[in-house]
Short mmCIF file of C-alpha atoms and ligand atoms in Angstrom, two decimals:
data_model
loop_
_atom_site.label_atom_id
_atom_site.label_comp_id
_atom_site.label_asym_id
_atom_site.label_seq_id
_atom_site.Cartn_x
_atom_site.Cartn_y
_atom_site.Cartn_z
CA MET A 1 10.50 -26.76 -10.94
CA SER A 2 6.46 -28.24 -12.23
CA THR A 3 5.18 -26.30 -14.57
CA ILE A 4 2.18 -24.38 -13.24
CA ALA A 5 -1.31 -23.01 -15.01
CA ALA A 6 -3.87 -20.55 -14.00
CA ILE A 7 -6.33 -17.99 -14.77
CA SER A 8 -4.78 -14.68 -14.46
CA THR A 9 -7.63 -12.35 -15.68
CA ALA A 10 -10.41 -12.08 -13.42
CA MET A 11 -13.74 -14.05 -13.68
CA GLY A 12 -16.32 -13.36 -15.49
CA ASN A 13 -17.51 -12.42 -18.84
CA ALA A 14 -15.05 -10.14 -20.40
CA GLY A 15 -13.29 -9.56 -24.02
CA ILE A 16 -10.41 -11.01 -23.30
CA GLY A 17 -9.16 -13.87 -20.83
CA ILE A 18 -5.16 -14.93 -20.17
CA ILE A 19 -4.49 -18.05 -18.75
CA ARG A 20 -0.65 -18.57 -18.18
CA MET A 21 1.29 -21.00 -17.64
CA SER A 22 5.34 -21.43 -16.75
CA GLY A 23 7.76 -24.00 -16.25
CA ASP A 24 10.15 -26.58 -17.97
CA ASN A 25 6.94 -28.46 -19.77
CA SER A 26 5.10 -25.19 -20.36
CA PHE A 27 5.90 -25.00 -24.62
CA SER A 28 5.57 -29.00 -24.85
CA ILE A 29 2.05 -28.61 -22.94
CA VAL A 30 0.84 -25.86 -25.07
CA GLU A 31 2.69 -27.40 -28.01
CA LYS A 32 -0.28 -30.10 -27.55
CA ILE A 33 -3.36 -27.84 -27.37
CA PHE A 34 -2.25 -24.88 -29.63
CA LYS A 35 -3.32 -25.22 -33.72
CA PRO A 36 -1.45 -22.11 -35.43
CA LYS A 37 -2.56 -20.98 -38.45
CA LYS A 38 0.56 -20.48 -39.65
CA GLU A 39 2.35 -23.76 -41.01
CA ASN A 40 6.14 -24.89 -40.18
CA PHE A 41 5.37 -23.11 -37.17
CA GLU A 42 8.29 -22.96 -34.65
CA ILE A 43 8.17 -21.28 -31.09
CA VAL A 44 10.23 -18.18 -31.02
CA ALA A 45 10.60 -16.03 -27.62
CA ASN A 46 8.19 -12.74 -27.50
CA THR A 47 6.29 -13.43 -30.29
CA ILE A 48 2.51 -13.49 -29.87
CA ASN A 49 1.16 -16.27 -32.38
CA TYR A 50 -2.28 -16.82 -34.10
CA GLY A 51 -4.21 -19.89 -34.10
CA TYR A 52 -6.84 -22.07 -32.57
CA ILE A 53 -6.77 -23.73 -28.87
CA VAL A 54 -8.29 -27.43 -29.57
CA ASP A 55 -8.91 -30.59 -27.78
CA GLY A 56 -8.30 -33.50 -30.38
CA ASP A 57 -9.95 -32.16 -33.50
CA LYS A 58 -12.54 -30.06 -31.67
CA ILE A 59 -11.69 -26.20 -31.95
CA ILE A 60 -12.26 -25.01 -28.22
CA ASP A 61 -11.77 -21.03 -29.36
CA GLU A 62 -9.58 -18.66 -31.46
CA VAL A 63 -6.44 -17.51 -29.63
CA LEU A 64 -2.99 -15.44 -29.37
CA VAL A 65 -0.69 -17.03 -27.94
CA SER A 66 2.88 -15.64 -26.64
CA PHE A 67 5.97 -17.15 -26.04
CA PHE A 68 8.59 -16.15 -22.96
CA LYS A 69 11.93 -18.01 -23.17
CA ALA A 70 13.99 -18.76 -20.13
CA PRO A 71 15.33 -16.80 -18.11
CA LYS A 72 13.64 -13.24 -20.40
CA SER A 73 10.25 -14.27 -18.32
CA PHE A 74 8.31 -12.51 -15.65
CA THR A 75 9.43 -16.42 -13.62
CA THR A 76 12.45 -16.57 -15.16
CA GLU A 77 10.90 -19.90 -16.47
CA ASP A 78 10.17 -21.05 -19.99
CA MET A 79 6.39 -19.34 -19.85
CA CYS A 80 3.49 -18.90 -22.31
CA GLU A 81 0.40 -16.87 -22.07
CA ILE A 82 -3.04 -17.75 -23.95
CA ASN A 83 -5.20 -14.64 -25.04
CA SER A 84 -8.94 -16.66 -25.54
CA HIS A 85 -12.24 -15.16 -25.36
CA GLY A 86 -13.09 -13.87 -21.71
CA GLY A 87 -15.91 -16.36 -21.30
CA THR A 88 -15.62 -18.28 -17.60
CA LEU A 89 -16.56 -21.40 -19.63
CA ILE A 90 -14.06 -21.18 -22.07
CA MET A 91 -11.34 -19.98 -19.90
CA ASN A 92 -12.17 -23.02 -17.74
CA LYS A 93 -11.87 -25.12 -20.30
CA ILE A 94 -8.66 -24.03 -21.69
CA LEU A 95 -6.87 -24.51 -17.96
CA GLU A 96 -8.17 -27.56 -17.89
CA LEU A 97 -6.81 -29.02 -21.09
CA CYS A 98 -3.41 -27.48 -19.59
CA LEU A 99 -3.75 -29.76 -16.63
CA LYS A 100 -4.79 -32.40 -18.48
CA ASN A 101 -1.95 -32.16 -20.75
CA GLY A 102 0.18 -32.31 -17.64
CA ALA A 103 0.49 -29.03 -15.77
CA GLU A 104 -0.35 -28.13 -12.01
CA LEU A 105 -2.57 -25.57 -10.97
CA ALA A 106 -1.15 -22.71 -9.58
CA GLU A 107 -1.83 -21.40 -6.08
CA PRO A 108 -2.76 -17.53 -5.50
CA GLY A 109 0.71 -15.67 -6.22
CA GLU A 110 2.68 -18.97 -7.21
CA PHE A 111 3.97 -16.85 -10.40
CA THR A 112 5.16 -14.31 -8.60
CA LYS A 113 6.58 -16.52 -5.86
CA ARG A 114 8.53 -18.24 -8.68
CA ALA A 115 9.92 -14.75 -9.67
CA PHE A 116 11.50 -14.28 -6.13
CA LEU A 117 12.66 -17.74 -5.83
CA ASN A 118 14.27 -17.89 -8.92
CA GLY A 119 16.10 -14.38 -7.84
CA ARG A 120 14.24 -11.80 -10.45
CA ILE A 121 13.00 -9.77 -7.91
CA ASP A 122 13.30 -9.72 -4.01
CA LEU A 123 10.36 -9.68 -1.69
CA SER A 124 10.06 -5.83 -1.54
CA GLN A 125 9.12 -5.96 -5.00
CA ALA A 126 6.53 -8.72 -5.05
CA GLU A 127 5.33 -7.06 -2.25
CA ALA A 128 5.01 -4.10 -4.12
CA ILE A 129 3.29 -5.91 -7.04
CA ILE A 130 0.44 -7.00 -4.71
CA ASP A 131 0.16 -2.97 -3.58
CA ILE A 132 -0.03 -1.92 -7.43
CA ILE A 133 -2.54 -4.59 -8.12
CA ASN A 134 -4.77 -3.50 -4.83
CA ALA A 135 -4.01 0.37 -5.26
CA LYS A 136 -6.66 2.59 -4.50
CA THR A 137 -5.06 5.84 -5.29
CA GLU A 138 -2.79 7.33 -8.32
CA LYS A 139 -0.68 8.07 -5.68
CA GLU A 140 -0.37 4.51 -3.78
CA ALA A 141 0.16 3.00 -7.09
CA LYS A 142 2.69 5.05 -7.54
CA ALA A 143 4.71 4.10 -4.55
CA SER A 144 4.42 1.01 -4.94
CA ILE A 145 5.73 1.21 -8.69
CA LYS A 146 8.86 3.46 -7.49
CA GLN A 147 9.14 -0.04 -5.13
CA LEU A 148 8.77 -2.27 -7.89
CA ASN A 149 11.30 -0.54 -9.92
CA GLY A 150 13.55 -1.36 -7.17
CA GLY A 151 13.40 2.05 -5.03
CA LEU A 152 13.95 0.08 -2.10
CA SER A 153 15.88 -2.20 -3.13
CA LYS A 154 18.59 -0.17 -3.92
CA LYS A 155 18.34 1.87 -1.64
CA LEU A 156 19.27 -0.75 0.60
CA ALA A 157 21.91 -2.03 -1.66
CA GLU A 158 23.49 1.08 -1.01
CA ILE A 159 23.53 1.05 3.15
CA LYS A 160 25.06 -3.22 2.58
CA ASN A 161 28.03 -1.87 0.84
CA LYS A 162 28.25 0.52 3.74
CA ILE A 163 28.50 -2.14 6.28
CA THR A 164 30.53 -4.27 4.51
CA GLU A 165 33.11 -1.35 4.24
CA ILE A 166 32.93 -1.61 7.81
CA MET A 167 32.91 -4.90 8.74
CA VAL A 168 36.55 -4.89 6.22
CA ASP A 169 37.64 -1.93 8.74
CA ILE A 170 36.74 -3.91 11.54
CA GLU A 171 38.15 -6.91 10.62
CA ALA A 172 41.27 -5.37 9.14
CA SER A 173 41.95 -3.80 13.03
CA ILE A 174 41.47 -7.15 14.75
CA ASP A 175 43.76 -8.60 12.27
CA TYR A 176 46.40 -6.37 12.80
CA PRO A 177 46.01 -4.96 16.43
CA GLU A 178 50.09 -4.49 16.25
CA TYR A 179 49.35 -1.11 14.14
CA ASP A 180 47.02 0.90 16.43
CA VAL A 181 44.55 2.13 13.82
CA GLU A 182 41.85 1.43 16.47
CA GLU A 183 41.33 5.51 16.94
CA VAL A 184 41.52 5.66 13.11
CA THR A 185 39.05 2.58 12.23
CA ASN A 186 36.70 4.21 15.42
CA ASP A 187 35.89 8.04 13.12
CA LYS A 188 35.55 6.56 9.97
CA VAL A 189 33.13 3.93 10.95
CA TRP A 190 31.47 6.65 13.06
CA LYS A 191 30.97 8.49 9.98
CA ILE A 192 30.07 5.46 8.35
CA LEU A 193 27.26 4.76 10.88
CA GLU A 194 26.07 8.01 10.80
CA ASP A 195 25.72 8.07 7.23
CA ILE A 196 23.73 4.99 7.29
CA ASN A 197 22.01 6.71 10.16
CA ASP A 198 20.82 9.71 8.38
CA GLU A 199 19.28 7.41 5.56
CA LEU A 200 17.29 5.53 7.75
CA LYS A 201 15.83 8.97 9.48
CA ASN A 202 14.88 10.10 5.75
CA LEU A 203 13.46 6.45 5.38
CA GLU A 204 11.80 6.98 8.66
CA LYS A 205 10.39 10.44 7.45
CA THR A 206 8.12 9.19 4.94
CA PHE A 207 6.47 6.35 7.18
CA ASP A 208 3.60 9.03 7.86
CA ASN A 209 3.06 10.19 4.25
CA GLY A 210 3.12 6.24 3.46
CA LYS A 211 0.44 5.38 6.11
CA LEU A 212 -1.48 8.02 4.47
CA ILE A 213 -1.17 7.46 0.99
CA LYS A 214 -1.58 2.90 1.57
CA GLU A 215 -4.80 3.28 4.18
CA GLY A 216 -6.23 6.64 3.35
CA ILE A 217 -6.98 9.28 6.19
CA LYS A 218 -9.17 8.38 8.45
CA VAL A 219 -11.90 10.43 8.36
CA ALA A 220 -14.75 10.68 10.91
CA ILE A 221 -17.97 12.86 10.46
CA ILE A 222 -19.21 13.84 13.95
CA GLY A 223 -21.62 15.81 15.34
CA LYS A 224 -24.85 15.50 17.64
CA PRO A 225 -27.73 13.91 16.01
CA ASN A 226 -29.58 15.99 13.34
CA ALA A 227 -26.65 17.94 12.86
CA GLY A 228 -26.55 16.50 9.03
CA LYS A 229 -23.71 14.00 9.48
CA SER A 230 -25.75 11.60 7.09
CA SER A 231 -26.38 14.66 4.54
CA LEU A 232 -23.15 16.17 4.39
CA LEU A 233 -21.74 12.78 3.99
CA ASN A 234 -24.19 12.03 0.80
CA ALA A 235 -23.65 15.49 -0.32
CA ILE A 236 -19.71 14.48 -0.57
CA LEU A 237 -20.68 10.98 -2.43
CA LYS A 238 -22.42 13.28 -4.88
CA GLU A 239 -19.90 15.75 -5.96
CA ASP A 240 -18.34 15.27 -9.08
CA ARG A 241 -14.54 15.40 -7.22
CA ALA A 242 -15.13 12.75 -5.04
CA ILE A 243 -14.26 9.62 -6.84
CA VAL A 244 -15.78 6.97 -4.62
CA THR A 245 -14.79 3.34 -4.16
CA GLU A 246 -17.09 1.17 -1.77
CA TYR A 247 -15.43 -1.60 -0.38
CA GLU A 248 -16.33 -4.06 2.94
CA GLY A 249 -15.45 -3.02 6.05
CA THR A 250 -13.90 -4.87 9.27
CA THR A 251 -16.73 -6.29 10.34
CA ARG A 252 -19.25 -7.95 7.93
CA ASP A 253 -22.03 -5.52 7.90
CA THR A 254 -20.59 -2.01 7.59
CA ILE A 255 -19.66 -0.35 4.37
CA GLU A 256 -16.74 2.19 4.25
CA GLU A 257 -16.45 4.80 1.75
CA PHE A 258 -12.81 5.29 0.33
CA ILE A 259 -13.08 8.43 -1.56
CA GLN A 260 -10.24 10.74 -3.07
CA ILE A 261 -10.70 13.74 -3.53
CA ASP A 262 -7.57 15.74 -5.78
CA GLY A 263 -5.41 12.39 -5.48
CA ILE A 264 -6.15 12.73 -1.63
CA PRO A 265 -7.44 9.09 -0.48
CA LEU A 266 -10.13 9.36 2.22
CA LYS A 267 -11.45 6.56 4.11
CA ILE A 268 -14.75 7.52 5.72
CA ILE A 269 -14.84 5.48 9.22
CA ASP A 270 -18.09 4.14 9.29
CA THR A 271 -19.29 6.25 12.15
CA ALA A 272 -21.71 3.58 12.95
CA GLY A 273 -23.77 3.97 10.36
CA ILE A 274 -24.39 7.65 9.96
CA ARG A 275 -25.60 7.00 6.90
CA ASN A 276 -28.58 4.99 8.49
CA THR A 277 -30.51 7.45 9.96
CA ASP A 278 -34.03 5.79 10.79
CA ASN A 279 -32.11 3.38 13.27
CA GLU A 280 -32.06 5.16 16.36
CA ILE A 281 -29.32 3.43 18.17
CA GLU A 282 -26.84 4.69 15.58
CA LYS A 283 -27.18 7.65 16.68
CA ILE A 284 -23.61 8.99 17.61
CA GLY A 285 -23.79 10.40 21.58
CA ILE A 286 -20.63 12.13 23.09
CA ASN A 287 -19.14 8.52 23.70
CA LYS A 288 -19.32 7.16 20.59
CA ALA A 289 -18.03 10.34 19.45
CA LYS A 290 -15.24 9.90 21.47
CA GLU A 291 -14.60 6.57 20.07
CA ILE A 292 -14.86 7.18 16.71
CA THR A 293 -12.45 10.39 17.21
CA GLN A 294 -9.51 8.20 18.54
CA GLU A 295 -9.27 6.31 15.67
CA ALA A 296 -9.64 9.28 13.23
CA ASP A 297 -6.25 10.85 11.22
CA LEU A 298 -9.25 13.93 10.70
CA VAL A 299 -12.03 14.63 12.45
CA VAL A 300 -15.24 16.63 10.30
CA LEU A 301 -17.45 18.20 13.44
CA ILE A 302 -20.71 18.79 12.21
CA ILE A 303 -22.61 21.80 13.91
CA ASP A 304 -26.41 22.62 13.34
CA SER A 305 -25.68 26.57 13.11
CA SER A 306 -29.94 26.78 13.39
CA LYS A 307 -29.75 26.25 17.07
CA ASP A 308 -27.98 27.54 19.72
CA LEU A 309 -24.68 25.79 20.63
CA ASP A 310 -25.11 24.19 23.41
CA GLN A 311 -23.11 22.15 26.31
CA GLU A 312 -22.58 18.80 24.40
CA ASP A 313 -21.27 20.85 21.12
CA LYS A 314 -18.60 22.12 23.78
CA LYS A 315 -17.78 18.67 25.03
CA ILE A 316 -17.21 17.40 21.58
CA LEU A 317 -15.22 20.50 20.84
CA GLU A 318 -13.07 19.96 23.92
CA LEU A 319 -13.14 16.04 22.82
CA ILE A 320 -11.27 17.01 19.49
CA LYS A 321 -9.15 20.13 20.67
CA GLU A 322 -6.19 17.91 20.13
CA LYS A 323 -6.45 16.25 16.96
CA ASN A 324 -6.74 17.34 13.19
CA GLY A 325 -10.41 19.09 12.58
CA ILE A 326 -12.58 20.90 10.58
CA ILE A 327 -15.60 22.57 12.05
CA VAL A 328 -18.40 22.43 9.68
CA LEU A 329 -21.38 25.02 10.22
CA ASN A 330 -24.34 23.19 8.67
CA LYS A 331 -27.55 23.91 7.74
CA MET A 332 -26.67 28.11 6.80
CA ASP A 333 -29.79 28.04 4.69
CA LEU A 334 -31.60 28.31 7.47
CA GLU A 335 -31.92 31.63 9.84
CA THR A 336 -28.50 31.26 11.79
CA LYS A 337 -27.77 31.39 15.20
CA ILE A 338 -24.28 30.62 15.71
CA THR A 339 -21.90 32.55 13.45
CA GLU A 340 -18.10 31.46 12.40
CA LYS A 341 -17.18 34.80 14.41
CA ASP A 342 -18.71 32.70 17.55
CA LEU A 343 -17.00 29.51 17.31
CA ASN A 344 -13.78 31.24 16.25
CA LYS A 345 -13.59 31.71 19.94
CA ILE A 346 -13.59 28.37 21.03
CA SER A 347 -12.38 26.38 18.38
CA GLY A 348 -8.52 27.39 18.25
CA ASP A 349 -7.14 27.18 15.14
CA LYS A 350 -9.23 24.38 13.51
CA PRO A 351 -11.18 26.29 10.04
CA ILE A 352 -14.57 26.47 10.11
CA ILE A 353 -16.53 26.22 6.95
CA SER A 354 -20.08 27.39 6.48
CA ILE A 355 -22.16 24.69 4.34
CA SER A 356 -25.72 23.47 3.45
CA ALA A 357 -25.51 19.99 3.23
CA LEU A 358 -29.06 19.98 2.31
CA LYS A 359 -28.29 22.31 -0.99
CA LYS A 360 -25.21 21.03 -1.29
CA GLU A 361 -23.42 24.20 -0.79
CA GLY A 362 -20.00 24.71 0.43
CA ILE A 363 -19.08 21.33 -0.07
CA GLU A 364 -16.23 22.25 -2.40
CA ASP A 365 -15.05 24.49 0.28
CA ILE A 366 -14.42 21.80 2.52
CA PHE A 367 -12.56 19.83 -0.03
CA GLN A 368 -10.31 23.06 -0.25
CA ALA A 369 -10.02 22.97 3.27
CA ILE A 370 -8.55 19.01 3.44
CA SER A 371 -6.26 19.75 0.36
CA GLU A 372 -4.44 22.66 2.27
CA MET A 373 -4.48 20.87 5.51
CA TYR A 374 -2.64 17.65 3.64
CA LYS A 375 -0.81 19.78 1.23
CA PHE A 376 -0.64 16.37 -0.79
CA ASN A 377 -0.32 17.73 -4.17
CA LYS A 378 3.01 18.86 -2.81
CA ILE A 379 4.23 15.64 -2.18
CA GLU A 380 6.33 14.17 -4.90
CA ILE A 381 6.00 10.59 -4.66
CA ASP A 382 7.94 10.34 -8.24
CA GLU A 383 11.17 12.05 -6.32
CA SER A 384 11.16 10.10 -3.37
CA LEU A 385 10.93 6.75 -2.26
CA THR A 386 7.40 6.89 0.40
CA ILE A 387 7.68 3.63 2.35
CA THR A 388 4.24 2.21 2.82
CA ASN A 389 4.33 -1.06 4.31
CA ASN A 390 4.34 -1.96 7.31
CA ARG A 391 6.96 -4.97 7.29
CA HIS A 392 9.37 -2.56 6.02
CA LYS A 393 8.91 0.18 8.59
CA GLN A 394 9.47 -2.39 11.49
CA ALA A 395 12.36 -3.87 9.35
CA ILE A 396 13.76 0.08 9.00
CA ARG A 397 12.86 0.91 12.62
CA ASN A 398 14.96 -2.07 13.58
CA MET A 399 17.81 -1.48 11.52
CA LYS A 400 18.25 2.34 13.25
CA TYR A 401 17.77 0.80 16.77
CA HIS A 402 21.00 -1.39 15.74
CA ILE A 403 23.02 1.14 13.76
CA GLU A 404 22.36 3.58 17.01
CA ASN A 405 23.63 0.98 19.60
CA ALA A 406 26.84 0.81 17.33
CA MET A 407 27.35 3.97 17.52
CA LYS A 408 26.73 4.23 20.96
CA SER A 409 29.12 1.49 21.31
CA ILE A 410 31.99 3.58 19.64
CA ASP A 411 31.03 6.81 22.04
CA GLU A 412 31.88 4.38 24.83
CA LYS A 413 35.01 3.02 23.74
CA MET A 414 33.81 -0.31 23.47
CA PRO A 415 36.40 -2.29 22.14
CA ILE A 416 35.53 -2.14 18.09
CA ASP A 417 34.80 -5.73 17.26
CA VAL A 418 31.36 -5.12 19.78
CA ILE A 419 29.89 -3.13 16.59
CA SER A 420 30.01 -5.87 14.64
CA VAL A 421 27.16 -7.73 16.53
CA ASN A 422 24.90 -4.55 16.15
CA ILE A 423 25.85 -4.43 12.80
CA MET A 424 25.02 -7.81 11.42
CA GLU A 425 21.65 -7.54 13.28
CA CYS A 426 20.95 -4.66 10.84
CA LEU A 427 21.76 -6.85 7.58
CA ASN A 428 19.66 -9.47 9.08
CA GLU A 429 16.90 -6.87 8.83
CA ILE A 430 17.82 -5.84 5.29
CA GLY A 431 17.82 -9.69 4.66
CA LYS A 432 13.96 -9.41 6.26
CA ILE A 433 13.03 -6.93 3.88
CA THR A 434 14.54 -8.42 0.49
CA GLY A 435 13.75 -12.28 1.58
CA GLU A 436 16.86 -13.32 1.79
CA ASN A 437 16.40 -14.08 5.23
CA ALA A 438 12.56 -13.90 5.65
CA SER A 439 11.49 -16.55 7.60
CA GLU A 440 9.39 -19.55 5.58
CA ASP A 441 6.55 -18.26 7.47
CA ILE A 442 6.28 -14.62 6.05
CA ILE A 443 7.07 -15.68 2.64
CA LYS A 444 4.07 -17.47 2.84
CA GLU A 445 2.10 -15.03 4.17
CA ILE A 446 2.97 -12.66 1.67
CA PHE A 447 2.43 -14.91 -0.94
CA LYS A 448 -1.39 -15.78 0.16
CA LYS A 449 -2.65 -12.41 -0.59
CA PHE A 450 -2.07 -12.65 -4.12
CA CYS A 451 -4.51 -13.50 -6.23
CA LEU A 452 -5.01 -16.44 -8.54
CA GLY A 453 -3.12 -16.49 -11.93
CA LYS A 454 -0.15 -13.67 -10.18
P1 GDP B 1 -27.47 13.19 11.19
O1 GDP B 1 -28.58 12.63 11.85
O2 GDP B 1 -26.09 13.75 11.81
O3 GDP B 1 -27.15 12.03 10.47
O4 GDP B 1 -28.49 13.91 10.14
P2 GDP B 1 -29.36 14.28 9.31
O5 GDP B 1 -28.06 14.00 8.04
O6 GDP B 1 -29.87 12.85 9.05
O7 GDP B 1 -29.96 15.78 8.96
C1 GDP B 1 -31.01 15.59 10.03
C2 GDP B 1 -31.93 16.76 9.51
O8 GDP B 1 -31.50 17.49 9.15
C3 GDP B 1 -32.53 16.09 8.04
O9 GDP B 1 -34.14 16.34 7.98
C4 GDP B 1 -31.99 16.93 7.36
O10 GDP B 1 -32.73 16.41 5.95
C5 GDP B 1 -32.13 17.98 7.57
N1 GDP B 1 -30.32 18.90 7.29
C6 GDP B 1 -29.64 18.34 7.14
N2 GDP B 1 -28.24 19.31 6.49
C7 GDP B 1 -29.42 20.29 6.41
C8 GDP B 1 -29.13 21.86 5.40
O11 GDP B 1 -27.89 22.21 5.05
N3 GDP B 1 -30.45 22.31 5.55
C9 GDP B 1 -31.18 22.36 6.09
N4 GDP B 1 -32.16 23.16 6.07
N5 GDP B 1 -31.77 21.27 6.57
C10 GDP B 1 -30.54 20.29 6.66
#
């Protein structure tokens, strides 16, 4: 394979930057541009070497170069990493020198793609690498590291072994029909299928948490105009305990707030600019509330306690009846017209919390309620494998479908070889996750998500 090179650290001025090369010629290329300080220098695997990057006689930078020899490297090819100073100009200059001496510019994700194509990691592990890079919370990172370490791959290998065992039994009963072994085989195969199905059910149980861990709990703060939605959001964002990451929303001009409270990832849905109180169009009426409520995992309904409860409040309460919700009675610093008791009668079992968004009082109680609701602290991702990836979820659902069909075939006393069709389909789904038989398009799509130099 060709030798590829790329800048692996983020662009911008930083203490150090790393330029990475992988491929048969990476050592010979680096030898042309690296002037080691040490005399009688030789390339030794897993060493870090001090010296200069030079362009002819010109010193470009003072660097450290590490060498990794095939197959013991990230890509399983000969690799080297040049640790230079972190200036954009310097890093580009060094990269240019690598290219001038025979390397090709790596595509985004190409190093990881090579690790996959060369069999060092499977596709689910490659996907875990993207998830680690993009992780916004500790829990998300933990789930991804577990997957990178082969958590899912091992589980799938176990299932694959069981399927192979079934295939052997089926073949034996087809090859030796004279020994009426069908009954015995059916029983044994059924038990193995049941085992596999249980495993798949357990994986399926992790989907909901996986989604919340990855995407964050989608929170909508709703309520009538002037109830205090934007004041509450601002109070939450300013709270020490909330770690805030702002990132671009799906539409160009929205900014969504991603916050963590006690490690619980919350994504505040941009309820049409709740922070922008001047914009009359953005004031939320019942229709808007309906729309937002639908997408939310958790609804925080804020009610102005200094005013009497009116029809609109009641309508909104009705709207969120079936939803996970918290009711916040705001403006407790003013004379109150509504009490928690009044609300209790119509709010169902949703927690009611009194606050003053203006004085930033009671915000902690909202956090507490959310913590209790999701009990995230009790979910030990270290202990169990959590499926966060939609592609994997779909494949696991398909596997379960095929296994259940196989069990049904046995129940219906179909010939035993019929179930081999279902089982082969299940194997096929495993291959889609690990990449053994993922389509070229899917593989392309996955590696496109990587950044340059990874
Ligand atoms: P939104 O339209 O629901 O986003 O409401 P805002 O957050 O813009 O608040 C509307 C008005 O109520 C503003 O003048 C706020 O200063 C005021 N307000 C919000 N929270 C409180 C509170 O806890 N106490 C008092 N006294 N006023 C508040």
